[in-house]
Coordinates of C-alpha atoms (C1' of nucleotides) in Angstrom, one line a residue:
Chain A
M7 CA 0.0 0.0 0.0
K8 CA 2.8 2.4 0.8
D9 CA 4.2 1.9 -2.7
L10 CA 0.8 2.6 -4.2
L11 CA 0.4 5.8 -2.2
K12 CA 3.8 6.9 -3.3
E13 CA 2.8 6.5 -7.0
I14 CA -0.4 8.4 -6.3
I15 CA 1.5 11.3 -4.9
V16 CA 4.1 11.3 -7.6
K17 CA 1.3 11.5 -10.2
A18 CA -0.4 14.3 -8.3
L19 CA 2.9 16.2 -8.1
L20 CA 3.4 15.9 -11.8
T21 CA 0.2 17.8 -12.5
M22 CA 1.8 20.6 -10.4
T23 CA 5.0 20.2 -12.6
I24 CA 7.0 18.9 -9.7
V25 CA 9.1 15.9 -10.5
K26 CA 9.8 13.3 -7.8
K27 CA 10.6 9.7 -7.7
P28 CA 8.5 7.3 -5.5
E29 CA 11.5 6.5 -3.3
D30 CA 11.8 10.2 -2.5
I31 CA 8.4 10.1 -0.8
I32 CA 8.0 8.9 2.8
I33 CA 4.7 7.3 3.8
E34 CA 4.2 6.3 7.3
V35 CA 1.5 4.9 9.6
P36 CA 0.6 7.6 12.1
K37 CA 0.7 6.6 15.7
C38 CA -2.8 7.8 16.2
R39 CA -5.5 6.7 13.7
D40 CA -7.2 10.0 14.0
N41 CA -4.4 11.2 11.7
G42 CA -5.4 8.8 9.0
D43 CA -4.4 5.3 8.1
Y44 CA -1.3 6.6 6.3
S45 CA 0.4 10.0 6.2
S46 CA 3.0 11.7 4.2
N47 CA 5.2 14.7 5.1
I48 CA 6.0 15.5 1.4
C49 CA 4.5 19.0 1.5
M50 CA 6.7 20.1 4.3
Q51 CA 9.7 18.8 2.5
L52 CA 8.7 20.7 -0.6
A53 CA 8.1 23.9 1.2
A54 CA 11.6 25.2 1.0
E55 CA 12.0 24.0 -2.6
C56 CA 8.9 25.6 -3.9
K57 CA 9.0 28.6 -1.6
M58 CA 5.5 28.0 -0.6
N59 CA 3.6 27.4 2.6
P60 CA 3.4 23.6 3.1
R61 CA -0.3 23.7 3.8
D62 CA -1.0 25.6 0.6
I63 CA 0.9 22.9 -1.3
A64 CA -1.1 20.3 0.5
Y65 CA -4.4 21.8 -0.4
K66 CA -3.5 22.1 -4.0
L67 CA -2.1 18.6 -4.1
I68 CA -5.2 16.8 -2.7
E69 CA -7.3 18.2 -5.5
F70 CA -5.3 15.9 -7.8
I71 CA -5.5 12.8 -5.7
T72 CA -8.1 10.4 -6.7
D73 CA -7.9 6.7 -6.3
D74 CA -10.3 3.9 -5.5
H75 CA -8.3 2.7 -2.5
V76 CA -8.5 6.1 -0.8
A77 CA -11.7 7.2 0.9
K78 CA -10.4 10.7 1.6
V79 CA -7.3 12.8 2.0
C80 CA -7.0 15.5 4.6
V81 CA -4.5 18.2 5.4
K82 CA -3.6 18.4 9.1
G83 CA -1.1 20.0 11.3
P84 CA 1.8 21.9 9.7
G85 CA 1.0 20.2 6.3
F86 CA 0.7 16.5 6.7
L87 CA -1.3 14.7 4.1
N88 CA -3.5 12.1 5.9
F89 CA -4.9 9.3 3.9
Y90 CA -8.0 7.3 4.9
L91 CA -8.4 4.0 3.2
N92 CA -11.6 3.0 1.6
K93 CA -13.4 0.5 3.9
Q94 CA -14.5 -1.6 0.9
F95 CA -10.8 -2.0 0.2
L96 CA -10.2 -3.4 3.7
L97 CA -13.1 -5.8 3.3
K98 CA -11.7 -7.0 0.0
N99 CA -8.5 -7.6 1.8
L100 CA -10.3 -9.7 4.4
H101 CA -11.6 -11.9 1.6
N102 CA -8.1 -12.0 0.3
I103 CA -6.7 -13.3 3.6
L104 CA -9.2 -16.1 3.8
I105 CA -8.4 -17.2 0.3
S106 CA -4.7 -16.9 0.6
G107 CA -4.4 -18.6 4.0
D108 CA -0.8 -19.6 4.6
N109 CA 0.3 -17.5 1.7
Y110 CA -1.2 -14.3 2.9
G111 CA 1.6 -11.7 3.1
R112 CA 3.9 -13.5 0.7
N113 CA 5.3 -11.1 -1.8
S114 CA 8.0 -10.6 -4.5
L115 CA 10.1 -8.0 -2.9
G116 CA 13.3 -10.0 -3.4
L117 CA 12.7 -10.7 -7.1
G118 CA 14.3 -14.1 -6.8
Q119 CA 17.7 -12.7 -5.8
K120 CA 20.0 -15.4 -4.5
V121 CA 20.9 -14.8 -0.9
N122 CA 23.3 -17.0 1.1
L123 CA 22.6 -16.9 4.8
E124 CA 25.2 -18.4 7.1
Y125 CA 24.5 -18.6 10.8
V126 CA 25.4 -20.4 14.0
S127 CA 28.4 -22.3 12.4
G128 CA 29.6 -23.3 15.9
N129 CA 32.8 -25.2 16.1
P130 CA 32.4 -29.0 16.4
T131 CA 34.3 -28.9 19.6
G132 CA 31.4 -28.8 22.0
T133 CA 27.7 -28.5 22.4
L134 CA 25.8 -25.5 21.1
H135 CA 24.9 -23.1 23.9
I136 CA 22.7 -20.2 24.6
G137 CA 24.6 -17.8 22.3
H138 CA 24.1 -20.2 19.4
A139 CA 20.5 -20.4 20.2
R140 CA 20.2 -16.6 19.7
G141 CA 22.0 -16.9 16.4
A142 CA 19.9 -19.8 15.3
S143 CA 16.7 -18.0 16.1
Y144 CA 17.8 -15.0 14.2
G145 CA 19.2 -16.8 11.2
D146 CA 16.3 -19.1 10.8
S147 CA 13.7 -16.4 11.2
L148 CA 15.5 -14.2 8.8
A149 CA 15.7 -17.0 6.2
N150 CA 11.9 -17.6 6.6
I151 CA 11.2 -13.9 6.1
L152 CA 13.4 -13.4 3.1
K153 CA 12.0 -16.5 1.5
F154 CA 8.5 -15.2 2.2
C155 CA 9.5 -12.0 0.4
G156 CA 10.6 -13.8 -2.7
Y157 CA 14.3 -14.2 -2.1
D158 CA 16.0 -17.4 -3.2
V159 CA 17.6 -18.3 0.2
T160 CA 20.3 -20.8 0.9
R161 CA 20.9 -21.6 4.6
E162 CA 24.4 -22.6 5.2
Y163 CA 26.5 -23.9 8.1
Y164 CA 30.3 -23.7 8.0
I165 CA 32.0 -26.4 9.9
N166 CA 35.4 -25.6 11.2
D167 CA 36.7 -29.1 11.2
S168 CA 40.3 -28.3 10.6
G169 CA 43.1 -26.4 12.3
N170 CA 44.2 -25.7 15.8
Q171 CA 41.0 -26.1 17.7
I172 CA 40.5 -29.5 16.2
D173 CA 44.0 -30.6 17.3
N174 CA 43.1 -29.3 20.7
L175 CA 39.8 -31.3 20.6
E176 CA 41.8 -34.4 19.8
K177 CA 44.1 -33.8 22.8
S178 CA 41.2 -33.1 25.1
I179 CA 39.4 -36.3 24.1
K180 CA 42.6 -38.3 24.5
I181 CA 43.2 -36.9 28.0
R182 CA 39.6 -37.9 29.0
Y183 CA 40.1 -41.3 27.5
L184 CA 43.4 -41.8 29.4
N185 CA 41.6 -40.7 32.6
I186 CA 39.1 -43.4 32.0
C187 CA 42.0 -45.8 31.5
G188 CA 43.2 -44.8 34.9
D189 CA 45.8 -42.2 34.0
R190 CA 45.7 -39.1 36.2
L191 CA 46.4 -36.5 33.6
T192 CA 44.6 -33.2 34.2
M193 CA 42.9 -31.1 31.5
P194 CA 44.9 -28.0 30.6
N195 CA 43.2 -24.7 30.8
D196 CA 42.9 -24.3 27.1
G197 CA 41.4 -27.8 26.7
Y198 CA 37.8 -28.5 26.2
H199 CA 36.1 -29.2 29.5
G200 CA 32.6 -30.0 28.4
K201 CA 30.7 -33.1 29.5
E202 CA 30.3 -34.1 25.9
I203 CA 34.1 -34.6 25.7
I204 CA 33.9 -37.1 28.5
K205 CA 31.0 -38.8 26.7
V206 CA 33.0 -39.2 23.5
A207 CA 36.0 -40.6 25.5
S208 CA 33.8 -43.1 27.3
D209 CA 32.2 -44.2 24.0
I210 CA 35.6 -44.8 22.6
F211 CA 36.6 -46.8 25.7
T212 CA 33.4 -48.8 25.4
K213 CA 34.2 -49.7 21.8
Y214 CA 38.0 -50.1 21.9
G215 CA 38.8 -50.7 25.6
Y216 CA 42.4 -50.0 26.4
D217 CA 43.5 -50.3 22.9
A218 CA 42.2 -47.3 21.1
S219 CA 44.7 -46.2 18.4
D220 CA 45.7 -42.5 18.1
D221 CA 43.7 -41.9 14.9
V222 CA 40.3 -42.6 16.5
F223 CA 40.1 -39.6 18.8
K224 CA 39.7 -36.9 16.3
K225 CA 37.4 -38.9 14.0
W226 CA 35.0 -40.0 16.8
G227 CA 35.0 -36.6 18.3
L228 CA 34.2 -34.8 15.2
K229 CA 31.5 -37.2 14.2
Y230 CA 29.9 -37.3 17.6
L231 CA 29.9 -33.5 18.1
L232 CA 28.7 -32.7 14.7
D233 CA 25.9 -35.2 15.0
E234 CA 25.0 -33.7 18.3
I235 CA 25.0 -30.2 16.8
K236 CA 22.8 -31.3 13.9
N237 CA 20.5 -33.0 16.3
D238 CA 20.2 -30.0 18.6
L239 CA 19.5 -27.7 15.6
N240 CA 16.9 -30.1 14.4
N241 CA 15.2 -30.0 17.8
Y242 CA 15.3 -26.3 17.7
G243 CA 13.4 -26.3 14.4
V244 CA 16.4 -25.1 12.4
S245 CA 17.5 -26.8 9.2
Y246 CA 20.2 -26.1 6.6
D247 CA 20.5 -26.5 2.9
V248 CA 24.2 -26.6 2.7
W249 CA 26.9 -27.8 5.2
T250 CA 30.4 -26.7 4.1
S251 CA 33.4 -28.3 5.7
E252 CA 36.7 -26.5 6.1
K253 CA 38.5 -29.7 5.6
D254 CA 36.9 -30.1 2.2
L255 CA 38.0 -26.6 1.2
Y256 CA 41.6 -27.8 1.7
Q257 CA 41.0 -31.1 0.0
N258 CA 39.4 -29.4 -3.0
G259 CA 42.4 -27.1 -3.3
L260 CA 40.4 -24.0 -2.8
V261 CA 42.6 -22.8 0.1
D262 CA 45.8 -23.1 -1.9
Q263 CA 44.1 -21.5 -4.9
T264 CA 43.0 -18.6 -2.9
L265 CA 46.4 -18.2 -1.3
N266 CA 48.1 -18.2 -4.7
L267 CA 45.6 -15.6 -6.0
L268 CA 46.3 -13.3 -3.1
I269 CA 50.0 -13.7 -3.7
E270 CA 49.6 -13.1 -7.5
N271 CA 47.6 -10.0 -6.8
K272 CA 50.5 -8.8 -4.7
Y273 CA 48.7 -8.3 -1.5
T274 CA 51.0 -10.4 0.6
Y275 CA 54.5 -10.0 2.1
K276 CA 56.8 -12.0 4.3
K277 CA 57.8 -10.7 7.7
D278 CA 59.5 -12.6 10.5
S279 CA 59.1 -15.7 8.3
A280 CA 55.3 -15.4 8.4
L281 CA 53.1 -14.4 5.4
F282 CA 51.0 -11.3 5.9
L283 CA 48.0 -10.0 4.0
K284 CA 47.8 -6.2 3.4
T285 CA 44.3 -5.8 4.8
S286 CA 45.2 -2.4 6.1
D287 CA 45.2 -1.2 2.4
F288 CA 41.4 -1.6 2.5
G289 CA 40.3 -0.3 5.8
D290 CA 41.5 -2.8 8.3
S291 CA 43.4 -1.4 11.3
K292 CA 46.5 -3.6 10.6
D293 CA 47.8 -6.3 8.3
R294 CA 46.9 -9.9 9.2
V295 CA 48.9 -13.1 9.2
L296 CA 47.8 -15.7 6.6
V297 CA 50.5 -18.3 7.1
K298 CA 52.2 -18.5 10.5
S299 CA 56.0 -18.8 10.9
D300 CA 55.5 -22.5 11.8
G301 CA 54.0 -23.0 8.3
N302 CA 50.4 -23.5 9.5
N303 CA 47.6 -21.3 8.2
T304 CA 45.6 -19.0 10.4
Y305 CA 41.9 -19.3 10.6
L306 CA 41.6 -16.3 8.2
L307 CA 43.0 -18.0 5.1
P308 CA 40.5 -20.9 4.8
D309 CA 37.7 -18.4 5.7
I310 CA 38.7 -16.2 2.8
A311 CA 38.7 -19.2 0.6
Y312 CA 35.3 -20.1 2.0
H313 CA 33.8 -16.7 1.2
R314 CA 35.4 -16.7 -2.2
D315 CA 33.7 -20.0 -2.9
K316 CA 30.3 -18.6 -1.8
Y317 CA 30.8 -15.6 -4.2
N318 CA 31.7 -18.0 -7.0
R319 CA 28.5 -20.0 -6.4
G320 CA 26.7 -17.0 -7.8
F321 CA 24.9 -15.4 -4.9
D322 CA 23.7 -11.8 -5.2
R323 CA 24.1 -11.3 -1.5
L324 CA 25.9 -13.0 1.3
V325 CA 24.9 -12.6 4.9
D326 CA 27.0 -13.8 7.9
V327 CA 25.7 -13.8 11.4
F328 CA 28.6 -13.5 13.9
G329 CA 28.8 -13.2 17.6
A330 CA 29.9 -9.8 19.0
D331 CA 33.3 -11.2 19.9
H332 CA 34.0 -11.6 16.1
H333 CA 33.2 -8.1 15.1
G334 CA 36.9 -7.2 14.5
Y335 CA 36.8 -9.8 11.9
I336 CA 34.6 -8.0 9.5
A337 CA 37.1 -5.5 8.2
R338 CA 39.7 -8.1 7.3
L339 CA 37.2 -10.3 5.6
K340 CA 35.8 -7.5 3.5
A341 CA 39.3 -6.3 2.7
S342 CA 40.2 -9.8 1.5
M343 CA 37.2 -9.9 -0.8
T344 CA 38.2 -6.6 -2.4
M345 CA 41.7 -8.1 -3.0
L346 CA 40.1 -11.0 -4.8
N347 CA 38.2 -8.5 -7.0
L348 CA 34.9 -9.4 -5.4
D349 CA 32.4 -6.8 -4.4
A350 CA 32.6 -6.5 -0.7
N351 CA 29.3 -4.6 -0.6
K352 CA 27.5 -7.8 -1.4
L353 CA 28.7 -9.2 2.0
D354 CA 26.6 -8.2 5.0
V355 CA 27.8 -9.2 8.4
K356 CA 25.2 -9.1 11.2
I357 CA 26.6 -9.0 14.7
L358 CA 24.6 -10.3 17.5
Q359 CA 25.3 -9.0 21.0
M360 CA 26.1 -11.2 23.9
V361 CA 23.5 -13.0 25.9
R362 CA 24.1 -12.6 29.6
L363 CA 22.9 -15.3 31.9
L364 CA 21.4 -14.3 35.2
Q365 CA 20.3 -16.3 38.2
D366 CA 18.2 -14.4 40.7
G367 CA 19.6 -11.2 39.3
E368 CA 23.2 -12.3 39.6
E369 CA 25.3 -12.8 36.5
I370 CA 26.6 -16.3 35.9
K371 CA 29.9 -16.3 34.0
L372 CA 29.8 -18.8 31.2
S373 CA 32.8 -20.5 29.9
K374 CA 33.5 -23.2 27.4
R375 CA 36.7 -23.8 29.1
T376 CA 35.3 -24.8 32.4
G377 CA 32.3 -26.5 30.8
K378 CA 30.0 -24.2 32.6
T379 CA 27.4 -23.4 30.0
L380 CA 23.7 -23.4 29.4
T381 CA 23.1 -25.4 26.2
M382 CA 20.6 -24.7 23.6
N383 CA 18.9 -28.0 24.6
D384 CA 18.7 -27.0 28.2
L385 CA 16.8 -23.9 27.1
V386 CA 14.3 -25.8 25.1
T387 CA 13.8 -28.2 27.9
E388 CA 13.4 -25.6 30.6
V389 CA 11.5 -22.9 28.7
G390 CA 9.9 -24.7 25.8
L391 CA 10.8 -24.4 22.2
D392 CA 8.2 -21.9 21.1
A393 CA 8.7 -19.6 24.0
T394 CA 12.4 -19.7 23.5
R395 CA 12.2 -18.9 19.8
Y396 CA 9.8 -16.1 20.5
F397 CA 11.9 -14.7 23.2
F398 CA 15.0 -14.4 21.1
A399 CA 13.1 -13.2 18.0
M400 CA 11.5 -10.3 19.8
R401 CA 14.8 -8.6 20.6
S402 CA 16.6 -6.6 18.1
L403 CA 20.0 -8.0 17.3
D404 CA 22.2 -5.3 18.6
S405 CA 20.7 -5.1 22.0
Q406 CA 22.5 -7.0 24.6
M407 CA 20.3 -9.5 26.3
D408 CA 19.8 -10.7 29.8
F409 CA 18.4 -14.2 30.2
D410 CA 17.2 -14.7 33.7
L411 CA 17.1 -18.4 34.4
S412 CA 14.9 -18.2 37.5
L413 CA 12.4 -16.4 35.4
A414 CA 12.6 -18.6 32.3
T415 CA 12.2 -21.8 34.2
K416 CA 8.9 -20.6 35.7
K417 CA 7.5 -20.7 32.2
S418 CA 6.5 -17.2 33.0
N419 CA 3.8 -15.3 31.3
E420 CA 6.2 -12.4 31.1
N421 CA 7.0 -14.0 27.8
P422 CA 4.7 -12.3 25.4
F423 CA 4.6 -15.5 23.4
Y424 CA 1.8 -16.7 25.8
Y425 CA -0.2 -13.5 25.1
V426 CA 0.0 -13.9 21.3
G427 CA -0.6 -17.7 21.5
Y428 CA -3.6 -17.1 23.8
A429 CA -5.2 -14.9 21.1
H430 CA -4.8 -17.7 18.6
A431 CA -6.1 -20.3 21.0
R432 CA -9.1 -18.2 21.8
I433 CA -9.9 -17.7 18.1
N434 CA -9.6 -21.4 17.5
S435 CA -11.9 -22.1 20.4
I436 CA -14.6 -19.7 19.2
I437 CA -14.6 -21.0 15.7
G438 CA -14.5 -24.6 16.8
D439 CA -15.6 -26.7 13.9
K440 CA -17.8 -24.0 12.4
S441 CA -17.2 -23.7 8.7
I442 CA -16.0 -20.5 7.0
V443 CA -18.3 -19.3 4.3
L444 CA -16.5 -17.0 1.9
K445 CA -18.4 -14.0 0.8
D446 CA -17.8 -11.0 -1.4
D447 CA -19.6 -8.3 0.5
Y448 CA -19.7 -7.7 4.2
V449 CA -22.4 -5.4 5.7
T450 CA -22.1 -5.8 9.5
L451 CA -18.4 -5.3 10.0
E452 CA -18.1 -1.8 11.5
G453 CA -17.1 0.0 14.5
E454 CA -13.7 1.2 15.7
K455 CA -12.3 -2.0 17.1
I456 CA -13.2 -4.0 14.0
L457 CA -11.8 -1.4 11.6
N458 CA -8.6 -1.2 13.6
I459 CA -8.2 -5.0 13.3
M460 CA -8.9 -4.9 9.6
F461 CA -6.4 -2.2 9.0
K462 CA -3.8 -4.0 11.1
L463 CA -4.4 -7.2 9.1
Y464 CA -3.9 -5.2 6.0
Q465 CA -0.5 -3.9 7.1
F466 CA 1.0 -7.4 7.4
E467 CA 2.6 -7.4 4.0
D468 CA 4.2 -4.0 4.6
V469 CA 5.5 -5.3 7.9
V470 CA 7.0 -8.4 6.4
K471 CA 8.8 -6.3 3.8
L472 CA 10.1 -3.9 6.3
S473 CA 11.4 -6.7 8.4
A474 CA 13.1 -8.2 5.3
N475 CA 14.7 -4.9 4.3
N476 CA 16.0 -4.3 7.7
M477 CA 16.9 -7.9 8.3
A478 CA 15.0 -7.5 11.6
P479 CA 12.7 -10.3 12.5
H480 CA 11.7 -8.5 15.7
I481 CA 9.6 -6.2 13.6
V482 CA 7.3 -9.2 13.0
T483 CA 7.0 -10.0 16.7
N484 CA 6.2 -6.4 17.5
Y485 CA 3.5 -6.5 14.9
V486 CA 1.9 -9.8 15.9
Y487 CA 1.8 -8.6 19.5
E488 CA -0.1 -5.5 18.5
L489 CA -2.5 -7.5 16.5
A490 CA -3.1 -9.8 19.5
T491 CA -3.8 -6.7 21.6
L492 CA -6.4 -5.5 19.2
F493 CA -8.0 -8.8 19.1
H494 CA -8.1 -9.3 22.9
S495 CA -9.6 -5.8 23.2
F496 CA -12.3 -6.6 20.7
Y497 CA -13.0 -9.9 22.3
A498 CA -13.6 -8.4 25.7
K499 CA -15.9 -5.8 24.3
E500 CA -17.9 -7.6 21.7
K501 CA -19.2 -11.0 21.0
V502 CA -18.6 -13.1 17.9
L503 CA -21.3 -15.7 18.3
T504 CA -24.8 -14.1 18.6
D505 CA -28.3 -14.6 17.4
D506 CA -27.7 -12.4 14.5
L507 CA -26.7 -15.1 11.9
L508 CA -25.3 -12.7 9.4
A509 CA -23.1 -10.8 11.9
T510 CA -21.9 -14.0 13.4
K511 CA -20.9 -15.3 10.0
E512 CA -19.0 -12.2 9.2
R513 CA -17.3 -11.9 12.5
I514 CA -16.2 -15.5 12.3
N515 CA -14.5 -14.6 9.0
L516 CA -12.9 -11.7 10.6
I517 CA -11.4 -13.6 13.5
K518 CA -10.5 -16.4 11.2
A519 CA -8.4 -13.9 9.3
V520 CA -6.8 -12.7 12.5
G521 CA -5.9 -16.3 13.3
I522 CA -4.3 -16.7 9.8
V523 CA -2.2 -13.7 10.2
I524 CA -1.1 -14.6 13.7
K525 CA -0.2 -18.1 12.5
N526 CA 1.7 -16.7 9.5
S527 CA 3.6 -14.2 11.7
L528 CA 4.6 -16.9 14.2
R529 CA 5.6 -19.3 11.5
L530 CA 8.1 -16.8 10.1
I531 CA 9.9 -16.8 13.4
G532 CA 9.7 -20.6 13.7
V533 CA 6.9 -20.7 16.4
K534 CA 3.8 -22.8 16.3
A535 CA 0.5 -21.0 17.0
P536 CA -1.2 -23.0 19.7
N537 CA -4.8 -24.1 19.1
K538 CA -5.4 -24.7 22.8
M539 CA -3.9 -23.3 25.9
Chain B
rG22 C1' 44.5 4.1 23.4
rU23 C1' 41.6 2.4 18.7
rC24 C1' 37.2 0.0 16.7
rC25 C1' 32.0 -2.0 17.3
rU26 C1' 27.5 -1.7 20.2
rA27 C1' 24.2 0.1 23.7
rG28 C1' 22.3 4.2 27.4
rU29 C1' 14.3 5.8 26.6
rA30 C1' 9.2 4.8 33.1
rG31 C1' 11.3 1.4 39.3
rC32 C1' 12.8 -3.3 35.9
rU33 C1' 13.1 -5.6 30.7
rC34 C1' 12.7 -3.4 26.1
rA35 C1' 10.1 -1.2 21.3
rG36 C1' 10.3 3.3 18.6
rC37 C1' 15.9 5.5 15.4
rU38 C1' 15.3 5.7 6.4
rG39 C1' 13.9 13.1 11.2
rG40 C1' 7.3 14.5 12.0
rA41 C1' 1.7 15.4 15.0
rU42 C1' 0.5 14.3 22.6
rA43 C1' 7.5 9.4 23.4
rG44 C1' 4.9 3.5 23.7
rA45 C1' 4.4 -1.8 25.5
rG46 C1' 5.2 -5.7 29.2
rC47 C1' 6.5 -6.6 34.3
rA48 C1' 5.9 -4.3 39.0
rC49 C1' 2.3 -0.8 41.8
rC50 C1' -3.1 1.1 42.7
rG51 C1' -8.4 0.6 41.3
rC52 C1' -12.4 -1.8 38.7
rC53 C1' -14.6 -6.1 35.2
rC54 C1' -16.0 -13.5 34.9
rU55 C1' -24.8 -15.9 35.7
rU56 C1' -22.2 -14.1 28.7
rC57 C1' -17.7 -17.4 22.8
rU58 C1' -10.9 -19.5 27.1
rA59 C1' -9.7 -13.8 33.2
rA60 C1' -2.7 -16.9 30.4
rG61 C1' -7.8 -11.6 29.2
rG62 C1' -10.1 -6.5 29.3
rC63 C1' -10.7 -1.2 31.2
rG64 C1' -8.7 2.9 34.0
rG65 C1' -4.5 5.3 37.0
rG66 C1' 0.3 7.0 38.7
rA67 C1' 5.1 6.9 36.7
rG68 C1' 9.9 10.1 31.7
rU69 C1' 15.6 16.3 32.0
rC70 C1' 14.7 9.8 25.7
rG71 C1' 22.9 9.5 29.6
rG72 C1' 25.1 15.2 29.6
rG73 C1' 26.2 19.3 26.3
rA74 C1' 26.5 21.7 21.5
rG75 C1' 25.0 21.8 16.3
rU76 C1' 21.9 21.0 11.6
rU77 C1' 16.3 21.8 10.7
rC78 C1' 10.1 24.6 10.0
rG79 C1' 10.6 20.1 13.5
rA80 C1' 15.6 15.8 16.8
rA81 C1' 14.7 10.0 21.2
rU82 C1' 16.0 9.6 15.8
rC83 C1' 21.1 13.0 11.9
rU84 C1' 26.4 15.4 13.1
rC85 C1' 30.2 16.6 16.8
rU86 C1' 31.9 16.1 21.8
rC87 C1' 32.0 14.2 26.6
rC88 C1' 30.3 10.4 30.4
rU89 C1' 28.8 5.2 31.6
rG90 C1' 28.0 -0.3 30.6
rG91 C1' 29.2 -4.6 27.2
rG92 C1' 32.4 -6.6 23.5
rA93 C1' 36.8 -6.8 20.3
rC94 C1' 41.8 -5.3 19.4
rA95 C1' 47.0 -12.9 18.6
rC96 C1' 51.7 -15.8 14.1
rC97 C1' 43.5 -18.4 18.7
rA98 C1' 39.2 -19.6 16.3

RNA sequence: GUCCUAGUAGCUCAGCUGGAUAGAGCACCGCCCUUCUAAGGCGGGAGUCGGGAGUUCGAAUCUCUCCUGGGACACCA
């Protein structure tokens, strides 16, 4: 609708010989519906340009605005144009919702652009924890939203199954194994202390007894931990299209290829017998090491190769979701892409802020080292999948979050998920097994509460688009919460099932539509709308 | 010290592509179940939008600066 209004204004402006593009015009939904369904500030912006009073421009302009969708246009305040939608149009949309069902809100904003979305990508050196859960919620929700908006989305997980931390994993497992065999070795500080490492070691002991050969530790560890990760993600409702292994990048020669390319392009130099990359030429704060003086690669090199590979797979856009502790990484990654003659602007890195864990208001320090963590699975068990997913989705990415365990374990109604879910359950309960009779014209749907609901329902598509453009799933949760509020308020004031058969029929259709939009909204963030509570 | 990110009601947070009287939830104080689910509704109190300056017809929103919290600044990943 916003786009349509923009066109209408552009056309009207033309008759006044003012040339503007649709994207120059701002349409917004006023906070208060007294000021119209939509409004534009265009006249105030034009005031200086035209050397005219904004209200005068506005009054002139509205003479040229005619459109079936718009019931009336008013000039208010210092020169706002306030648009009121035609009620017939909202009723037509209601019909549209009932017909479209699960597809209501789907649109073609993305024009089939190929987007690669990489998220979580936790190392296979331990169990996924609460931070990963936030990343998983975000990535999965964003993928759903982009898909819904007509993007061709590939969900990808990058497995760091090579390098230092994997050698470390191998050592850690071996130590645990030797412990089981009776050896009193202690785990070094930089080893992996998680319970899952002990589990792997004991599995190995069960299978091989005292005779495990040196090559089994890494192999078993990787397999076990990766399976566990996949399983946890699955339980979390998150799936992937592509799993890319770092080891494979080496085996396919992509790492060497990339290294040679960087050398050929003359972006490297030797210093202290290490190979440096001149990332500072392209905005990084200093140059980075690619190959260490001991001959091993740093993490950066295969990661550059990985991103190069993603570019070469023909994506229009790459999105990485990183934890806040990796933000320093963005500059060097983008710089590297530029060196490979790839367009760094296609790469978007979203940073998610830390999740702090609280217990009775006190912060609990988490550490992979000590094995003291709250896993993604623990969360689902304690809080419930839907409530967890909703909880993460409702926060904007760049706000740091506190997760209070004592609160969460109460399955507290402080989680707005219950409020939204309750609206859906209520609707479901009212409708029961009554059938929906589609109709072209509605005659009894009127009154402020009903109009507010119908207008809110209409906004859904714009909301989804806004959420996609900003890569911000929380816009959807905010919206669905507001919709639930309007519904609850309507429910408390007015009845759906009455003796008036016609009104009952029409109101059932109305709340059915509300149910559809709640369900669709929740589905985008990976949450099921409960039919009963 | 440099970079990123945040600072909005007692608490947790929306709002930030500049707009009309700054919003929710929780907490607190009142009402509302003989009526489709009270996990709900209605009303109330509660704010120097961290401080200061600037840009503008108009700033919580943009710019600069300072203060505070979190994170990052490896030949770790």
